[in-house]
Amino acid sequence: MPMSGNAKISLKNVKKSFGNKHVLNGLNIDIAEGESVVVIGGSGTGKSVMLKCILGLLEPEEGEIFIDGQQLVGARPSVQEKALRNTGMLFQYAALFDSLPVWENVAFGLIQAHGMERGAAKHIAIEKLALVGLDADMAHHSPADLSVGMQKRVGLARAIATDPEIIFFDEPTTGLDPIMGDVIDNLIRDCTKHLGASTLTISHDMESAQKIADKIALIYKGGVVWMGPADEIDHCGNPYVEQFVRGDINGPIELDILKP
Amino acid sequence: MEWNFLAAIGRVALRFMRSVGHLSLFTVQSFKHIVLPPFYLRLFLKQLMFIGYYSLPVVGMTALFTGMVLALQIYVGSSRFNAESAVATIVVIGLTRELAPVLSGLMVAGRVGAAIAAEIGTMRVTEQIDALVTLSTNPYKYLVAPRILAGMITLPMLVLVGDIVGVSGGYLVATESLGFNASGYIKNTFDYLEARDVISGLVKASVFGGIITLMGCYHGFNSSGGAQGVGRATTNAVVSSFILILISDYFLTVMLLK
């Protein structure tokens, strides 16, 4: 896997196991500045574990993870905290804080990590909510009052609230109807282009991946088996990619289920 | 067969040691973040209200009826050797040294410990704690430290209220149904009461407050497996708080009697 010297995010030979199960087997991936990379792959192939390793939520056993050239594996918590200050994250189920109203969820990073005064942070939060198509009336609602699609949009507003240089998306369209999925894809594309952010998305939704990605990487058994431009995925000739795109049970990708 | 038995004992011992290790690390991290800035004053005040103010009814009711029952029972016992005058003193010492802190601790463990474990456990399984980390916020500092500090401060306050309410309950029963003279009862209550009786109860209460909130946070923080996991965390938080309160009560009593 080629390594660019000035990658915004770089994973080198990252390995992570849980007991005897080797989830990441020497994973390598580079994301350049302003680039949108979508990592696709079946369930249990290590996509979420990769993301958690980058975010410092899990510690890899081996390998290196760089954000803006700063090595994070084994680094002090303060170093990881500083690196993450420049990032945003949209969780699969939004992971909004139930105890806070919508605007405080969006303004959380501004107030806690950037020390912004609450009034100014609220003003920015309402601006960001408008960017994702939610009006100011929503700001005082509890996250529990919102639909799943609205929660995802609030999660997106929270991810972009601090104008981060890097944004991570975990299955952004999972659990949404096709129309709302399309709305979220468009918002992701528009917001990230507007910010000029580098993005790493994990997904198994091919349509969504092709819409938001500059590059797509297929991960299988904890390693990247193909990575290339999004528009080449349909005719890349890689048997793993072809099987995944076709959704075919027959092919090099082995499933942990009994074939009928 | 013997080897299987030995292996089973070894596994249990290892699991126990691992849990003790995890809890010790969690405790050290939590107390480190209580003393190191930044401090979340708003969250701390919110917890003071939740743990302290909203527990007043349950602690008050517990103390009131305990004081009333205590007066009745001690009267039955002391009247057997004509020592009825000791009722007031035994009620106040029993309450301040032992019953108010322990019973308040158990009641607050049921109310607050369970709520903390359920709230933090839900935050864990819905990735809200992970979200805190991605927003450059330390979950120990944001979730755990304000709760433990509030628990250690509010429980002594609750116990002080419980002492007053409990003694009042004893006074009511003694004067209204046992025929005690009101001023004599009050005199007997305060004449033999020492500051150390009250203070030892408050020290115990502070430790119990720390135990309850620590157990709630620890089990919630380490919950996994969805709704069932949160339920398990809540049960474990309450049961472990109960056990640790009762065990630590004995050792604190031994220490404070010296």
mmCIF file of N, CA and C in Angstrom, chain A residues 52 55 57 81 84-85 89 91-92 95-100 108-109 112-113 118 158, chain B residues 40 42-43 46 119 122-123 126-138 142:
data_model
loop_
_atom_site.group_PDB
_atom_site.id
_atom_site.type_symbol
_atom_site.label_atom_id
_atom_site.label_comp_id
_atom_site.label_asym_id
_atom_site.label_seq_id
_atom_site.Cartn_x
_atom_site.Cartn_y
_atom_site.Cartn_z
ATOM 1 N N LYS A 52 -12.042 3.101 15.928
ATOM 2 C CA LYS A 52 -11.838 3.264 17.372
ATOM 3 C C LYS A 52 -10.357 3.381 17.711
ATOM 4 N N LEU A 55 -9.326 6.926 16.933
ATOM 5 C CA LEU A 55 -9.877 7.875 17.909
ATOM 6 C C LEU A 55 -9.325 7.670 19.318
ATOM 7 N N LEU A 57 -9.888 5.176 21.238
ATOM 8 C CA LEU A 57 -10.814 4.439 22.108
ATOM 9 C C LEU A 57 -10.327 3.015 22.321
ATOM 10 N N GLU A 81 -5.529 13.862 23.070
ATOM 11 C CA GLU A 81 -6.605 14.840 23.245
ATOM 12 C C GLU A 81 -6.386 16.035 22.320
ATOM 13 N N LEU A 84 -7.140 15.110 18.731
ATOM 14 C CA LEU A 84 -8.578 14.947 18.479
ATOM 15 C C LEU A 84 -9.325 16.272 18.482
ATOM 16 N N ARG A 85 -8.695 17.320 19.039
ATOM 17 C CA ARG A 85 -9.347 18.625 19.095
ATOM 18 C C ARG A 85 -9.663 19.150 17.689
ATOM 19 N N MET A 89 -16.695 13.785 14.730
ATOM 20 C CA MET A 89 -17.094 12.381 14.534
ATOM 21 C C MET A 89 -18.606 12.284 14.535
ATOM 22 N N PHE A 91 -21.368 9.502 14.895
ATOM 23 C CA PHE A 91 -21.528 8.103 15.291
ATOM 24 C C PHE A 91 -22.700 7.444 14.556
ATOM 25 N N GLN A 92 -22.650 6.114 14.513
ATOM 26 C CA GLN A 92 -23.663 5.346 13.783
ATOM 27 C C GLN A 92 -25.090 5.690 14.245
ATOM 28 N N ALA A 95 -25.240 9.101 18.914
ATOM 29 C CA ALA A 95 -24.642 9.197 20.260
ATOM 30 C C ALA A 95 -24.778 10.595 20.847
ATOM 31 N N LEU A 96 -25.982 11.164 20.711
ATOM 32 C CA LEU A 96 -26.215 12.486 21.305
ATOM 33 C C LEU A 96 -26.375 12.331 22.813
ATOM 34 N N PHE A 97 -26.002 13.382 23.551
ATOM 35 C CA PHE A 97 -26.113 13.325 25.014
ATOM 36 C C PHE A 97 -27.565 13.596 25.416
ATOM 37 N N ASP A 98 -28.213 12.565 26.008
ATOM 38 C CA ASP A 98 -29.634 12.688 26.375
ATOM 39 C C ASP A 98 -29.889 13.811 27.371
ATOM 40 N N SER A 99 -28.891 14.054 28.223
ATOM 41 C CA SER A 99 -29.112 14.996 29.323
ATOM 42 C C SER A 99 -29.015 16.453 28.875
ATOM 43 N N LEU A 100 -28.624 16.681 27.618
ATOM 44 C CA LEU A 100 -28.445 18.056 27.146
ATOM 45 C C LEU A 100 -29.403 18.360 26.000
ATOM 46 N N PHE A 108 -21.144 21.399 22.305
ATOM 47 C CA PHE A 108 -20.355 20.738 23.348
ATOM 48 C C PHE A 108 -18.836 20.907 23.143
ATOM 49 N N GLY A 109 -18.381 20.608 21.941
ATOM 50 C CA GLY A 109 -16.938 20.703 21.659
ATOM 51 C C GLY A 109 -16.432 22.131 21.771
ATOM 52 N N GLN A 112 -16.512 22.838 25.762
ATOM 53 C CA GLN A 112 -15.621 22.022 26.599
ATOM 54 C C GLN A 112 -14.188 22.002 26.092
ATOM 55 N N ALA A 113 -14.012 21.776 24.783
ATOM 56 C CA ALA A 113 -12.644 21.611 24.280
ATOM 57 C C ALA A 113 -12.023 22.940 23.874
ATOM 58 N N ARG A 118 -20.677 30.306 26.602
ATOM 59 C CA ARG A 118 -21.888 29.573 26.216
ATOM 60 C C ARG A 118 -22.771 30.319 25.211
ATOM 61 N N ARG A 158 -22.977 18.547 15.162
ATOM 62 C CA ARG A 158 -21.986 18.475 16.245
ATOM 63 C C ARG A 158 -20.597 18.160 15.692
ATOM 64 N N TYR B 40 -15.767 20.974 36.658
ATOM 65 C CA TYR B 40 -17.072 21.252 36.048
ATOM 66 C C TYR B 40 -18.061 21.641 37.145
ATOM 67 N N ARG B 42 -20.805 23.448 37.152
ATOM 68 C CA ARG B 42 -22.218 23.288 36.803
ATOM 69 C C ARG B 42 -22.681 21.831 37.032
ATOM 70 N N LEU B 43 -21.836 20.883 36.590
ATOM 71 C CA LEU B 43 -22.189 19.463 36.753
ATOM 72 C C LEU B 43 -22.170 19.062 38.221
ATOM 73 N N LYS B 46 -25.277 20.297 39.866
ATOM 74 C CA LYS B 46 -26.403 19.464 39.439
ATOM 75 C C LYS B 46 -26.444 18.162 40.248
ATOM 76 N N GLU B 119 -27.615 5.458 34.249
ATOM 77 C CA GLU B 119 -27.351 6.588 33.341
ATOM 78 C C GLU B 119 -26.014 6.420 32.623
ATOM 79 N N THR B 122 -26.063 3.395 30.249
ATOM 80 C CA THR B 122 -26.736 3.696 28.980
ATOM 81 C C THR B 122 -25.832 4.543 28.096
ATOM 82 N N MET B 123 -25.132 5.488 28.723
ATOM 83 C CA MET B 123 -24.189 6.316 27.941
ATOM 84 C C MET B 123 -23.094 5.451 27.318
ATOM 85 N N THR B 126 -24.638 3.292 24.373
ATOM 86 C CA THR B 126 -25.086 4.090 23.224
ATOM 87 C C THR B 126 -23.944 4.963 22.681
ATOM 88 N N GLU B 127 -22.724 4.653 23.051
ATOM 89 C CA GLU B 127 -21.501 5.311 22.559
ATOM 90 C C GLU B 127 -21.380 6.777 22.985
ATOM 91 N N GLN B 128 -22.193 7.200 23.969
ATOM 92 C CA GLN B 128 -22.081 8.601 24.400
ATOM 93 C C GLN B 128 -20.758 8.870 25.114
ATOM 94 N N ILE B 129 -20.211 7.844 25.787
ATOM 95 C CA ILE B 129 -18.915 8.043 26.458
ATOM 96 C C ILE B 129 -17.807 8.148 25.404
ATOM 97 N N ASP B 130 -17.918 7.328 24.337
ATOM 98 C CA ASP B 130 -16.962 7.454 23.233
ATOM 99 C C ASP B 130 -17.066 8.851 22.603
ATOM 100 N N ALA B 131 -18.317 9.342 22.495
ATOM 101 C CA ALA B 131 -18.521 10.670 21.911
ATOM 102 C C ALA B 131 -17.831 11.742 22.756
ATOM 103 N N LEU B 132 -17.871 11.574 24.087
ATOM 104 C CA LEU B 132 -17.180 12.534 24.963
ATOM 105 C C LEU B 132 -15.699 12.577 24.634
ATOM 106 N N VAL B 133 -15.111 11.374 24.458
ATOM 107 C CA VAL B 133 -13.665 11.308 24.167
ATOM 108 C C VAL B 133 -13.360 12.013 22.844
ATOM 109 N N THR B 134 -14.212 11.769 21.828
ATOM 110 C CA THR B 134 -13.955 12.405 20.519
ATOM 111 C C THR B 134 -14.155 13.924 20.597
ATOM 112 N N LEU B 135 -14.864 14.390 21.618
ATOM 113 C CA LEU B 135 -15.040 15.840 21.798
ATOM 114 C C LEU B 135 -14.017 16.380 22.809
ATOM 115 N N SER B 136 -12.896 15.669 22.915
ATOM 116 C CA SER B 136 -11.758 16.081 23.764
ATOM 117 C C SER B 136 -12.168 16.321 25.213
ATOM 118 N N THR B 137 -13.110 15.522 25.711
ATOM 119 C CA THR B 137 -13.554 15.662 27.096
ATOM 120 C C THR B 137 -13.285 14.353 27.820
ATOM 121 N N ASN B 138 -12.556 14.457 28.927
ATOM 122 C CA ASN B 138 -12.225 13.253 29.679
ATOM 123 C C ASN B 138 -13.462 12.752 30.443
ATOM 124 N N TYR B 142 -15.571 14.456 33.499
ATOM 125 C CA TYR B 142 -16.896 14.988 33.195
ATOM 126 C C TYR B 142 -18.007 14.207 33.892
#
